[in-house]
C-alpha cells in the first residue's frame, strides 16, 4: 500500500519534470540570477508581483536574485506610441537570465501603429515553444489527476505572422491572411514535444492538425513531426497519435485522460490550451513558458482580464506557477517543486481561493497564503 502510494506520488511528481536539463544554467552575471518582469496590462500588474514574491520566498534555494521591471503593453503604447520599447528587448537579451510576462490588452479593432508586444517578444527572443501544462489538483494527493496534459504550441508562425491584407473586389471588402508553416519550425517544435513526452511517465504524443482541409500547411506540420522518431532513435518509446483539431477539442472535453502531450501549430495550440483550462477550473490557474534554446519566459495563459482588473479578484496562481515553470526550465527544479507544492496545498485546502475557483478571497490573500507555505 505504502509502495503504491509512493509510486503514485513519484509518477505524479514526474508529470512536472518537463525539462530534461537538470543543471542550473550559466548566469549572465555569475552568482546573480536576474529576472526581467514585464507586467504589461490589466491584471498583469496584479499577478506578476505575486509571482516575484514567490520566487523571493525561496530564499537561499536560489542564487542571489535580482529583478528588473520592464515596459511593454497597450497602456504603454497609448502613452509612448510604441508597445515594445527596444530597451525592454535589449535588457532581456543582455542582462536577464529569464523573464516573467503578465498579459497584454490587444484591442480587437486595428489601432494604427499598435502590434501585440508578446507576439513580437516571442519572435525577437526566438521563443519558439509555448509550453502549457494543464494539471488538475485532486482533493486526495494520492489520486490520479483527472487532467494531466501539456499543450506544446508552436510560437512563431501560423496565422500569427500577421500578414493580413484588405482589398476591394466584386463581393465588397476581401480580407486575406497568410498562414505560414515551415518545415524548420515544425521540426523544432516537434523535437521539443518529443523531448517533453519522453520525460513524462506516459510518453504519449498527439499531433494536432486539420490536414483533411488544409492538406498543404497542416499536412507539412503533421508529416514533419511524425517523421521525427524515424530520424532519432531516442524517441522510440514515445507513442504517437494524430488527430484533427475539432475532434481533439471534443475528445478533450469527453475524455481528457487520453491526452498526455499535444503538439499543435500556433492558433490551434492557443485555443486548445484555453479550452483545457476550463477542465481544471479556471484560466487563472494555467501557466506557461515561452522557451527558446537559450532563454525562457514564464507567462500565464490568461489575458489581461479587463472585466476584473484593479479589483483584487485576479487569481495569482497561473502567474505563480509560471514562475515555477520558468525556474524548472532554468534548472532550479527544487525551487519550482516548492512553489508548486505550496500552490497545491492552498488549492486542496480550498479555504483561501479567488472567485474564479468559487472562493471569496482576493489576489493578495491567495498570494499571501501561498507564500506562507513556500
Ligand atoms: P482573458 O484571458 O483576459 O479573460 C477571459 C476570462 O477569464 C475573463 O472572464 C477573465 O475575467 C477570466 N480570467 C482570466 N484570467 C483570470 C485570472 N487570473 N483570475 C480570474 N479570472 C481570470 O481573455 P479576454 O477577456 O478574451 O481578453 C482580454 C484581453 O487580453 C484582450 O485584450 C486580449 O487581446 C488579451 N489577451 C492577451 C493575452 C496575452 O497577453 N498573452 C492572451 C489572451 C488575451
Ligand atoms: Mg490565448
PDB file of N, CA and C in Angstrom, residues 177-269:
ATOM      1  N   UNK A 177      -5.379  36.452 -45.048  1.00  0.00           N
ATOM      2  CA  UNK A 177      -4.273  36.308 -44.103  1.00  0.00           C
ATOM      3  C   UNK A 177      -3.369  35.187 -44.584  1.00  0.00           C
ATOM      4  N   UNK A 178      -2.084  35.387 -44.424  1.00  0.00           N
ATOM      5  CA  UNK A 178      -1.135  34.337 -44.775  1.00  0.00           C
ATOM      6  C   UNK A 178      -0.933  33.424 -43.583  1.00  0.00           C
ATOM      7  N   UNK A 179      -0.950  32.137 -43.839  1.00  0.00           N
ATOM      8  CA  UNK A 179      -0.673  31.186 -42.770  1.00  0.00           C
ATOM      9  C   UNK A 179       0.622  30.474 -43.134  1.00  0.00           C
ATOM     10  N   UNK A 180       1.657  30.772 -42.401  1.00  0.00           N
ATOM     11  CA  UNK A 180       2.974  30.219 -42.728  1.00  0.00           C
ATOM     12  C   UNK A 180       3.285  29.024 -41.832  1.00  0.00           C
ATOM     13  N   UNK A 181       3.608  27.900 -42.454  1.00  0.00           N
ATOM     14  CA  UNK A 181       4.082  26.729 -41.716  1.00  0.00           C
ATOM     15  C   UNK A 181       5.388  26.319 -42.393  1.00  0.00           C
ATOM     16  N   UNK A 182       6.475  26.292 -41.665  1.00  0.00           N
ATOM     17  CA  UNK A 182       7.729  25.852 -42.284  1.00  0.00           C
ATOM     18  C   UNK A 182       8.163  24.507 -41.703  1.00  0.00           C
ATOM     19  N   UNK A 183       8.970  23.822 -42.492  1.00  0.00           N
ATOM     20  CA  UNK A 183       9.497  22.537 -42.055  1.00  0.00           C
ATOM     21  C   UNK A 183      10.403  22.737 -40.834  1.00  0.00           C
ATOM     22  N   UNK A 184      11.226  23.810 -40.855  1.00  0.00           N
ATOM     23  CA  UNK A 184      12.165  24.058 -39.767  1.00  0.00           C
ATOM     24  C   UNK A 184      11.418  24.280 -38.443  1.00  0.00           C
ATOM     25  N   UNK A 185      10.409  25.158 -38.466  1.00  0.00           N
ATOM     26  CA  UNK A 185       9.681  25.452 -37.224  1.00  0.00           C
ATOM     27  C   UNK A 185       8.892  24.224 -36.773  1.00  0.00           C
ATOM     28  N   UNK A 186       8.336  23.473 -37.725  1.00  0.00           N
ATOM     29  CA  UNK A 186       7.567  22.276 -37.350  1.00  0.00           C
ATOM     30  C   UNK A 186       8.491  21.238 -36.733  1.00  0.00           C
ATOM     31  N   UNK A 187       9.718  21.135 -37.287  1.00  0.00           N
ATOM     32  CA  UNK A 187      10.641  20.144 -36.760  1.00  0.00           C
ATOM     33  C   UNK A 187      11.105  20.516 -35.356  1.00  0.00           C
ATOM     34  N   UNK A 188      11.433  21.796 -35.154  1.00  0.00           N
ATOM     35  CA  UNK A 188      11.960  22.131 -33.821  1.00  0.00           C
ATOM     36  C   UNK A 188      10.881  22.080 -32.747  1.00  0.00           C
ATOM     37  N   UNK A 189       9.640  22.420 -33.096  1.00  0.00           N
ATOM     38  CA  UNK A 189       8.583  22.296 -32.072  1.00  0.00           C
ATOM     39  C   UNK A 189       8.283  20.806 -31.847  1.00  0.00           C
ATOM     40  N   UNK A 190       8.376  20.030 -32.926  1.00  0.00           N
ATOM     41  CA  UNK A 190       8.175  18.589 -32.796  1.00  0.00           C
ATOM     42  C   UNK A 190       9.224  17.971 -31.887  1.00  0.00           C
ATOM     43  N   UNK A 191      10.477  18.381 -32.071  1.00  0.00           N
ATOM     44  CA  UNK A 191      11.559  17.853 -31.222  1.00  0.00           C
ATOM     45  C   UNK A 191      11.310  18.220 -29.756  1.00  0.00           C
ATOM     46  N   UNK A 192      10.884  19.446 -29.522  1.00  0.00           N
ATOM     47  CA  UNK A 192      10.589  19.890 -28.154  1.00  0.00           C
ATOM     48  C   UNK A 192       9.484  19.009 -27.558  1.00  0.00           C
ATOM     49  N   UNK A 193       8.446  18.750 -28.361  1.00  0.00           N
ATOM     50  CA  UNK A 193       7.315  17.961 -27.872  1.00  0.00           C
ATOM     51  C   UNK A 193       7.740  16.517 -27.585  1.00  0.00           C
ATOM     52  N   UNK A 194       8.561  15.934 -28.448  1.00  0.00           N
ATOM     53  CA  UNK A 194       9.046  14.570 -28.201  1.00  0.00           C
ATOM     54  C   UNK A 194       9.893  14.537 -26.932  1.00  0.00           C
ATOM     55  N   UNK A 195      10.717  15.565 -26.751  1.00  0.00           N
ATOM     56  CA  UNK A 195      11.579  15.641 -25.570  1.00  0.00           C
ATOM     57  C   UNK A 195      10.717  15.677 -24.296  1.00  0.00           C
ATOM     58  N   UNK A 196       9.658  16.478 -24.326  1.00  0.00           N
ATOM     59  CA  UNK A 196       8.759  16.587 -23.163  1.00  0.00           C
ATOM     60  C   UNK A 196       8.033  15.261 -22.935  1.00  0.00           C
ATOM     61  N   UNK A 197       7.553  14.660 -24.018  1.00  0.00           N
ATOM     62  CA  UNK A 197       6.839  13.383 -23.892  1.00  0.00           C
ATOM     63  C   UNK A 197       7.753  12.311 -23.297  1.00  0.00           C
ATOM     64  N   UNK A 198       8.997  12.310 -23.743  1.00  0.00           N
ATOM     65  CA  UNK A 198       9.953  11.302 -23.269  1.00  0.00           C
ATOM     66  C   UNK A 198      10.201  11.408 -21.767  1.00  0.00           C
ATOM     67  N   UNK A 199      10.111  12.628 -21.218  1.00  0.00           N
ATOM     68  CA  UNK A 199      10.375  12.840 -19.793  1.00  0.00           C
ATOM     69  C   UNK A 199       9.149  12.563 -18.920  1.00  0.00           C
ATOM     70  N   UNK A 200       8.011  12.266 -19.525  1.00  0.00           N
ATOM     71  CA  UNK A 200       6.786  12.035 -18.750  1.00  0.00           C
ATOM     72  C   UNK A 200       6.496  10.546 -18.656  1.00  0.00           C
ATOM     73  N   UNK A 201       5.777  10.153 -17.594  1.00  0.00           N
ATOM     74  CA  UNK A 201       5.544   8.716 -17.402  1.00  0.00           C
ATOM     75  C   UNK A 201       4.828   8.045 -18.575  1.00  0.00           C
ATOM     76  N   UNK A 202       3.868   8.718 -19.189  1.00  0.00           N
ATOM     77  CA  UNK A 202       3.084   8.043 -20.230  1.00  0.00           C
ATOM     78  C   UNK A 202       3.735   8.045 -21.600  1.00  0.00           C
ATOM     79  N   UNK A 203       4.590   9.013 -21.860  1.00  0.00           N
ATOM     80  CA  UNK A 203       5.322   9.088 -23.129  1.00  0.00           C
ATOM     81  C   UNK A 203       4.395   8.964 -24.347  1.00  0.00           C
ATOM     82  N   UNK A 204       3.367   9.806 -24.358  1.00  0.00           N
ATOM     83  CA  UNK A 204       2.416   9.733 -25.465  1.00  0.00           C
ATOM     84  C   UNK A 204       2.258  11.116 -26.092  1.00  0.00           C
ATOM     85  N   UNK A 205       2.370  11.177 -27.395  1.00  0.00           N
ATOM     86  CA  UNK A 205       2.282  12.463 -28.093  1.00  0.00           C
ATOM     87  C   UNK A 205       1.157  12.431 -29.119  1.00  0.00           C
ATOM     88  N   UNK A 206       0.308  13.464 -29.082  1.00  0.00           N
ATOM     89  CA  UNK A 206      -0.738  13.583 -30.100  1.00  0.00           C
ATOM     90  C   UNK A 206      -0.443  14.814 -30.962  1.00  0.00           C
ATOM     91  N   UNK A 207      -0.362  14.603 -32.258  1.00  0.00           N
ATOM     92  CA  UNK A 207      -0.120  15.711 -33.195  1.00  0.00           C
ATOM     93  C   UNK A 207      -1.486  16.250 -33.634  1.00  0.00           C
ATOM     94  N   UNK A 208      -1.681  17.550 -33.395  1.00  0.00           N
ATOM     95  CA  UNK A 208      -2.972  18.171 -33.696  1.00  0.00           C
ATOM     96  C   UNK A 208      -2.864  18.932 -35.019  1.00  0.00           C
ATOM     97  N   UNK A 209      -3.840  18.737 -35.893  1.00  0.00           N
ATOM     98  CA  UNK A 209      -3.773  19.349 -37.230  1.00  0.00           C
ATOM     99  C   UNK A 209      -5.173  19.413 -37.821  1.00  0.00           C
ATOM    100  N   UNK A 210      -5.266  19.925 -39.021  1.00  0.00           N
ATOM    101  CA  UNK A 210      -6.541  19.917 -39.753  1.00  0.00           C
ATOM    102  C   UNK A 210      -6.199  19.618 -41.209  1.00  0.00           C
ATOM    103  N   UNK A 211      -5.424  18.567 -41.411  1.00  0.00           N
ATOM    104  CA  UNK A 211      -4.904  18.352 -42.764  1.00  0.00           C
ATOM    105  C   UNK A 211      -5.929  17.711 -43.691  1.00  0.00           C
ATOM    106  N   UNK A 212      -7.107  17.372 -43.154  1.00  0.00           N
ATOM    107  CA  UNK A 212      -8.172  16.948 -44.067  1.00  0.00           C
ATOM    108  C   UNK A 212      -8.644  18.135 -44.923  1.00  0.00           C
ATOM    109  N   UNK A 213      -8.523  19.351 -44.406  1.00  0.00           N
ATOM    110  CA  UNK A 213      -8.904  20.540 -45.179  1.00  0.00           C
ATOM    111  C   UNK A 213      -7.656  21.294 -45.647  1.00  0.00           C
ATOM    112  N   UNK A 214      -6.734  21.521 -44.712  1.00  0.00           N
ATOM    113  CA  UNK A 214      -5.525  22.298 -45.033  1.00  0.00           C
ATOM    114  C   UNK A 214      -4.377  21.320 -45.256  1.00  0.00           C
ATOM    115  N   UNK A 215      -4.472  20.599 -46.392  1.00  0.00           N
ATOM    116  CA  UNK A 215      -3.544  19.483 -46.576  1.00  0.00           C
ATOM    117  C   UNK A 215      -2.108  19.954 -46.809  1.00  0.00           C
ATOM    118  N   UNK A 216      -1.935  21.164 -47.329  1.00  0.00           N
ATOM    119  CA  UNK A 216      -0.575  21.631 -47.614  1.00  0.00           C
ATOM    120  C   UNK A 216       0.099  22.117 -46.325  1.00  0.00           C
ATOM    121  N   UNK A 217      -0.552  23.075 -45.647  1.00  0.00           N
ATOM    122  CA  UNK A 217       0.074  23.646 -44.446  1.00  0.00           C
ATOM    123  C   UNK A 217       0.061  22.648 -43.284  1.00  0.00           C
ATOM    124  N   UNK A 218      -1.126  22.188 -42.909  1.00  0.00           N
ATOM    125  CA  UNK A 218      -1.198  21.262 -41.775  1.00  0.00           C
ATOM    126  C   UNK A 218      -0.606  19.906 -42.124  1.00  0.00           C
ATOM    127  N   UNK A 219      -0.665  19.559 -43.425  1.00  0.00           N
ATOM    128  CA  UNK A 219      -0.024  18.315 -43.856  1.00  0.00           C
ATOM    129  C   UNK A 219       1.479  18.377 -43.614  1.00  0.00           C
ATOM    130  N   UNK A 220       2.078  19.526 -43.904  1.00  0.00           N
ATOM    131  CA  UNK A 220       3.520  19.686 -43.684  1.00  0.00           C
ATOM    132  C   UNK A 220       3.839  19.594 -42.193  1.00  0.00           C
ATOM    133  N   UNK A 221       3.007  20.241 -41.370  1.00  0.00           N
ATOM    134  CA  UNK A 221       3.240  20.206 -39.916  1.00  0.00           C
ATOM    135  C   UNK A 221       3.157  18.759 -39.411  1.00  0.00           C
ATOM    136  N   UNK A 222       2.066  18.092 -39.757  1.00  0.00           N
ATOM    137  CA  UNK A 222       1.855  16.726 -39.266  1.00  0.00           C
ATOM    138  C   UNK A 222       2.967  15.788 -39.729  1.00  0.00           C
ATOM    139  N   UNK A 223       3.271  15.837 -41.017  1.00  0.00           N
ATOM    140  CA  UNK A 223       4.251  14.887 -41.553  1.00  0.00           C
ATOM    141  C   UNK A 223       5.650  15.147 -41.001  1.00  0.00           C
ATOM    142  N   UNK A 224       5.982  16.426 -40.798  1.00  0.00           N
ATOM    143  CA  UNK A 224       7.314  16.753 -40.275  1.00  0.00           C
ATOM    144  C   UNK A 224       7.464  16.233 -38.847  1.00  0.00           C
ATOM    145  N   UNK A 225       6.434  16.436 -38.031  1.00  0.00           N
ATOM    146  CA  UNK A 225       6.518  15.968 -36.637  1.00  0.00           C
ATOM    147  C   UNK A 225       6.507  14.439 -36.600  1.00  0.00           C
ATOM    148  N   UNK A 226       5.641  13.866 -37.425  1.00  0.00           N
ATOM    149  CA  UNK A 226       5.502  12.401 -37.448  1.00  0.00           C
ATOM    150  C   UNK A 226       6.804  11.699 -37.826  1.00  0.00           C
ATOM    151  N   UNK A 227       7.616  12.367 -38.669  1.00  0.00           N
ATOM    152  CA  UNK A 227       8.855  11.742 -39.165  1.00  0.00           C
ATOM    153  C   UNK A 227       9.977  11.731 -38.119  1.00  0.00           C
ATOM    154  N   UNK A 228       9.818  12.492 -37.040  1.00  0.00           N
ATOM    155  CA  UNK A 228      10.938  12.656 -36.096  1.00  0.00           C
ATOM    156  C   UNK A 228      11.463  11.336 -35.507  1.00  0.00           C
ATOM    157  N   UNK A 229      10.590  10.428 -35.054  1.00  0.00           N
ATOM    158  CA  UNK A 229      11.129   9.186 -34.471  1.00  0.00           C
ATOM    159  C   UNK A 229      11.951   8.362 -35.470  1.00  0.00           C
ATOM    160  N   UNK A 230      11.657   8.486 -36.763  1.00  0.00           N
ATOM    161  CA  UNK A 230      12.452   7.725 -37.745  1.00  0.00           C
ATOM    162  C   UNK A 230      13.837   8.343 -37.925  1.00  0.00           C
ATOM    163  N   UNK A 231      13.986   9.598 -37.445  1.00  0.00           N
ATOM    164  CA  UNK A 231      15.300  10.265 -37.553  1.00  0.00           C
ATOM    165  C   UNK A 231      16.073  10.241 -36.235  1.00  0.00           C
ATOM    166  N   UNK A 232      15.364   9.947 -35.126  1.00  0.00           N
ATOM    167  CA  UNK A 232      16.002   9.979 -33.798  1.00  0.00           C
ATOM    168  C   UNK A 232      15.547   8.748 -33.004  1.00  0.00           C
ATOM    169  N   UNK A 233      16.429   7.783 -32.877  1.00  0.00           N
ATOM    170  CA  UNK A 233      16.083   6.535 -32.188  1.00  0.00           C
ATOM    171  C   UNK A 233      15.620   6.760 -30.751  1.00  0.00           C
ATOM    172  N   UNK A 234      16.132   7.835 -30.111  1.00  0.00           N
ATOM    173  CA  UNK A 234      15.831   8.026 -28.689  1.00  0.00           C
ATOM    174  C   UNK A 234      14.336   8.172 -28.407  1.00  0.00           C
ATOM    175  N   UNK A 235      13.549   8.497 -29.426  1.00  0.00           N
ATOM    176  CA  UNK A 235      12.112   8.677 -29.191  1.00  0.00           C
ATOM    177  C   UNK A 235      11.305   7.406 -29.482  1.00  0.00           C
ATOM    178  N   UNK A 236      12.010   6.282 -29.624  1.00  0.00           N
ATOM    179  CA  UNK A 236      11.317   5.034 -29.985  1.00  0.00           C
ATOM    180  C   UNK A 236      10.231   4.655 -28.981  1.00  0.00           C
ATOM    181  N   UNK A 237      10.416   5.049 -27.704  1.00  0.00           N
ATOM    182  CA  UNK A 237       9.435   4.675 -26.676  1.00  0.00           C
ATOM    183  C   UNK A 237       8.218   5.594 -26.630  1.00  0.00           C
ATOM    184  N   UNK A 238       8.243   6.671 -27.391  1.00  0.00           N
ATOM    185  CA  UNK A 238       7.108   7.601 -27.364  1.00  0.00           C
ATOM    186  C   UNK A 238       6.048   7.097 -28.351  1.00  0.00           C
ATOM    187  N   UNK A 239       4.830   6.898 -27.852  1.00  0.00           N
ATOM    188  CA  UNK A 239       3.758   6.502 -28.774  1.00  0.00           C
ATOM    189  C   UNK A 239       3.178   7.770 -29.405  1.00  0.00           C
ATOM    190  N   UNK A 240       2.809   7.660 -30.668  1.00  0.00           N
ATOM    191  CA  UNK A 240       2.371   8.849 -31.403  1.00  0.00           C
ATOM    192  C   UNK A 240       0.983   8.625 -31.991  1.00  0.00           C
ATOM    193  N   UNK A 241       0.123   9.629 -31.791  1.00  0.00           N
ATOM    194  CA  UNK A 241      -1.187   9.608 -32.436  1.00  0.00           C
ATOM    195  C   UNK A 241      -1.338  10.932 -33.159  1.00  0.00           C
ATOM    196  N   UNK A 242      -2.229  11.003 -34.144  1.00  0.00           N
ATOM    197  CA  UNK A 242      -2.522  12.326 -34.692  1.00  0.00           C
ATOM    198  C   UNK A 242      -4.009  12.491 -34.788  1.00  0.00           C
ATOM    199  N   UNK A 243      -4.433  13.747 -34.601  1.00  0.00           N
ATOM    200  CA  UNK A 243      -5.860  13.976 -34.536  1.00  0.00           C
ATOM    201  C   UNK A 243      -6.245  15.340 -35.080  1.00  0.00           C
ATOM    202  N   UNK A 244      -7.390  15.377 -35.724  1.00  0.00           N
ATOM    203  CA  UNK A 244      -7.912  16.625 -36.282  1.00  0.00           C
ATOM    204  C   UNK A 244      -8.376  17.526 -35.134  1.00  0.00           C
ATOM    205  N   UNK A 245      -8.068  18.810 -35.252  1.00  0.00           N
ATOM    206  CA  UNK A 245      -8.230  19.707 -34.113  1.00  0.00           C
ATOM    207  C   UNK A 245      -9.655  19.765 -33.569  1.00  0.00           C
ATOM    208  N   UNK A 246     -10.650  19.754 -34.427  1.00  0.00           N
ATOM    209  CA  UNK A 246     -12.018  19.890 -33.899  1.00  0.00           C
ATOM    210  C   UNK A 246     -12.421  18.663 -33.086  1.00  0.00           C
ATOM    211  N   UNK A 247     -12.102  17.472 -33.600  1.00  0.00           N
ATOM    212  CA  UNK A 247     -12.468  16.298 -32.804  1.00  0.00           C
ATOM    213  C   UNK A 247     -11.568  16.186 -31.575  1.00  0.00           C
ATOM    214  N   UNK A 248     -10.372  16.788 -31.656  1.00  0.00           N
ATOM    215  CA  UNK A 248      -9.499  16.785 -30.472  1.00  0.00           C
ATOM    216  C   UNK A 248     -10.137  17.591 -29.341  1.00  0.00           C
ATOM    217  N   UNK A 249     -10.772  18.716 -29.676  1.00  0.00           N
ATOM    218  CA  UNK A 249     -11.442  19.522 -28.653  1.00  0.00           C
ATOM    219  C   UNK A 249     -12.596  18.718 -28.045  1.00  0.00           C
ATOM    220  N   UNK A 250     -13.346  18.044 -28.914  1.00  0.00           N
ATOM    221  CA  UNK A 250     -14.469  17.224 -28.435  1.00  0.00           C
ATOM    222  C   UNK A 250     -13.971  16.149 -27.470  1.00  0.00           C
ATOM    223  N   UNK A 251     -12.939  15.452 -27.894  1.00  0.00           N
ATOM    224  CA  UNK A 251     -12.425  14.374 -27.039  1.00  0.00           C
ATOM    225  C   UNK A 251     -11.778  14.915 -25.768  1.00  0.00           C
ATOM    226  N   UNK A 252     -11.182  16.100 -25.885  1.00  0.00           N
ATOM    227  CA  UNK A 252     -10.579  16.725 -24.708  1.00  0.00           C
ATOM    228  C   UNK A 252     -11.635  16.935 -23.620  1.00  0.00           C
ATOM    229  N   UNK A 253     -12.832  17.329 -24.028  1.00  0.00           N
ATOM    230  CA  UNK A 253     -13.887  17.556 -23.042  1.00  0.00           C
ATOM    231  C   UNK A 253     -14.521  16.250 -22.570  1.00  0.00           C
ATOM    232  N   UNK A 254     -14.592  15.262 -23.467  1.00  0.00           N
ATOM    233  CA  UNK A 254     -15.234  13.992 -23.096  1.00  0.00           C
ATOM    234  C   UNK A 254     -14.310  13.084 -22.298  1.00  0.00           C
ATOM    235  N   UNK A 255     -13.049  13.016 -22.704  1.00  0.00           N
ATOM    236  CA  UNK A 255     -12.115  12.060 -22.100  1.00  0.00           C
ATOM    237  C   UNK A 255     -10.705  12.648 -22.051  1.00  0.00           C
ATOM    238  N   UNK A 256     -10.529  13.681 -21.208  1.00  0.00           N
ATOM    239  CA  UNK A 256      -9.229  14.363 -21.164  1.00  0.00           C
ATOM    240  C   UNK A 256      -8.082  13.428 -20.804  1.00  0.00           C
ATOM    241  N   UNK A 257      -8.412  12.321 -20.143  1.00  0.00           N
ATOM    242  CA  UNK A 257      -7.361  11.403 -19.695  1.00  0.00           C
ATOM    243  C   UNK A 257      -6.623  10.718 -20.842  1.00  0.00           C
ATOM    244  N   UNK A 258      -7.170  10.790 -22.078  1.00  0.00           N
ATOM    245  CA  UNK A 258      -6.455  10.127 -23.181  1.00  0.00           C
ATOM    246  C   UNK A 258      -5.236  10.941 -23.626  1.00  0.00           C
ATOM    247  N   UNK A 259      -5.177  12.211 -23.211  1.00  0.00           N
ATOM    248  CA  UNK A 259      -4.082  13.050 -23.693  1.00  0.00           C
ATOM    249  C   UNK A 259      -2.931  13.138 -22.703  1.00  0.00           C
ATOM    250  N   UNK A 260      -1.729  13.184 -23.262  1.00  0.00           N
ATOM    251  CA  UNK A 260      -0.528  13.380 -22.455  1.00  0.00           C
ATOM    252  C   UNK A 260       0.162  14.654 -22.964  1.00  0.00           C
ATOM    253  N   UNK A 261       0.840  14.576 -24.103  1.00  0.00           N
ATOM    254  CA  UNK A 261       1.419  15.776 -24.704  1.00  0.00           C
ATOM    255  C   UNK A 261       0.716  16.010 -26.044  1.00  0.00           C
ATOM    256  N   UNK A 262       0.296  17.248 -26.282  1.00  0.00           N
ATOM    257  CA  UNK A 262      -0.342  17.604 -27.552  1.00  0.00           C
ATOM    258  C   UNK A 262       0.525  18.651 -28.222  1.00  0.00           C
ATOM    259  N   UNK A 263       0.905  18.419 -29.466  1.00  0.00           N
ATOM    260  CA  UNK A 263       1.714  19.418 -30.167  1.00  0.00           C
ATOM    261  C   UNK A 263       0.882  19.993 -31.302  1.00  0.00           C
ATOM    262  N   UNK A 264       0.893  21.315 -31.435  1.00  0.00           N
ATOM    263  CA  UNK A 264      -0.015  21.952 -32.380  1.00  0.00           C
ATOM    264  C   UNK A 264       0.589  23.212 -32.988  1.00  0.00           C
ATOM    265  N   UNK A 265       0.170  23.535 -34.225  1.00  0.00           N
ATOM    266  CA  UNK A 265       0.525  24.853 -34.767  1.00  0.00           C
ATOM    267  C   UNK A 265      -0.055  25.953 -33.868  1.00  0.00           C
ATOM    268  N   UNK A 266       0.472  27.136 -34.016  1.00  0.00           N
ATOM    269  CA  UNK A 266       0.210  28.264 -33.125  1.00  0.00           C
ATOM    270  C   UNK A 266      -1.262  28.489 -32.747  1.00  0.00           C
ATOM    271  N   UNK A 267      -2.124  28.670 -33.715  1.00  0.00           N
ATOM    272  CA  UNK A 267      -3.518  29.025 -33.401  1.00  0.00           C
ATOM    273  C   UNK A 267      -4.248  27.886 -32.694  1.00  0.00           C
ATOM    274  N   UNK A 268      -4.100  26.661 -33.179  1.00  0.00           N
ATOM    275  CA  UNK A 268      -4.786  25.542 -32.528  1.00  0.00           C
ATOM    276  C   UNK A 268      -4.286  25.377 -31.095  1.00  0.00           C
ATOM    277  N   UNK A 269      -2.975  25.574 -30.909  1.00  0.00           N
ATOM    278  CA  UNK A 269      -2.398  25.426 -29.573  1.00  0.00           C
ATOM    279  C   UNK A 269      -2.939  26.470 -28.613  1.00  0.00           C
TER     280      UNK A 269
END
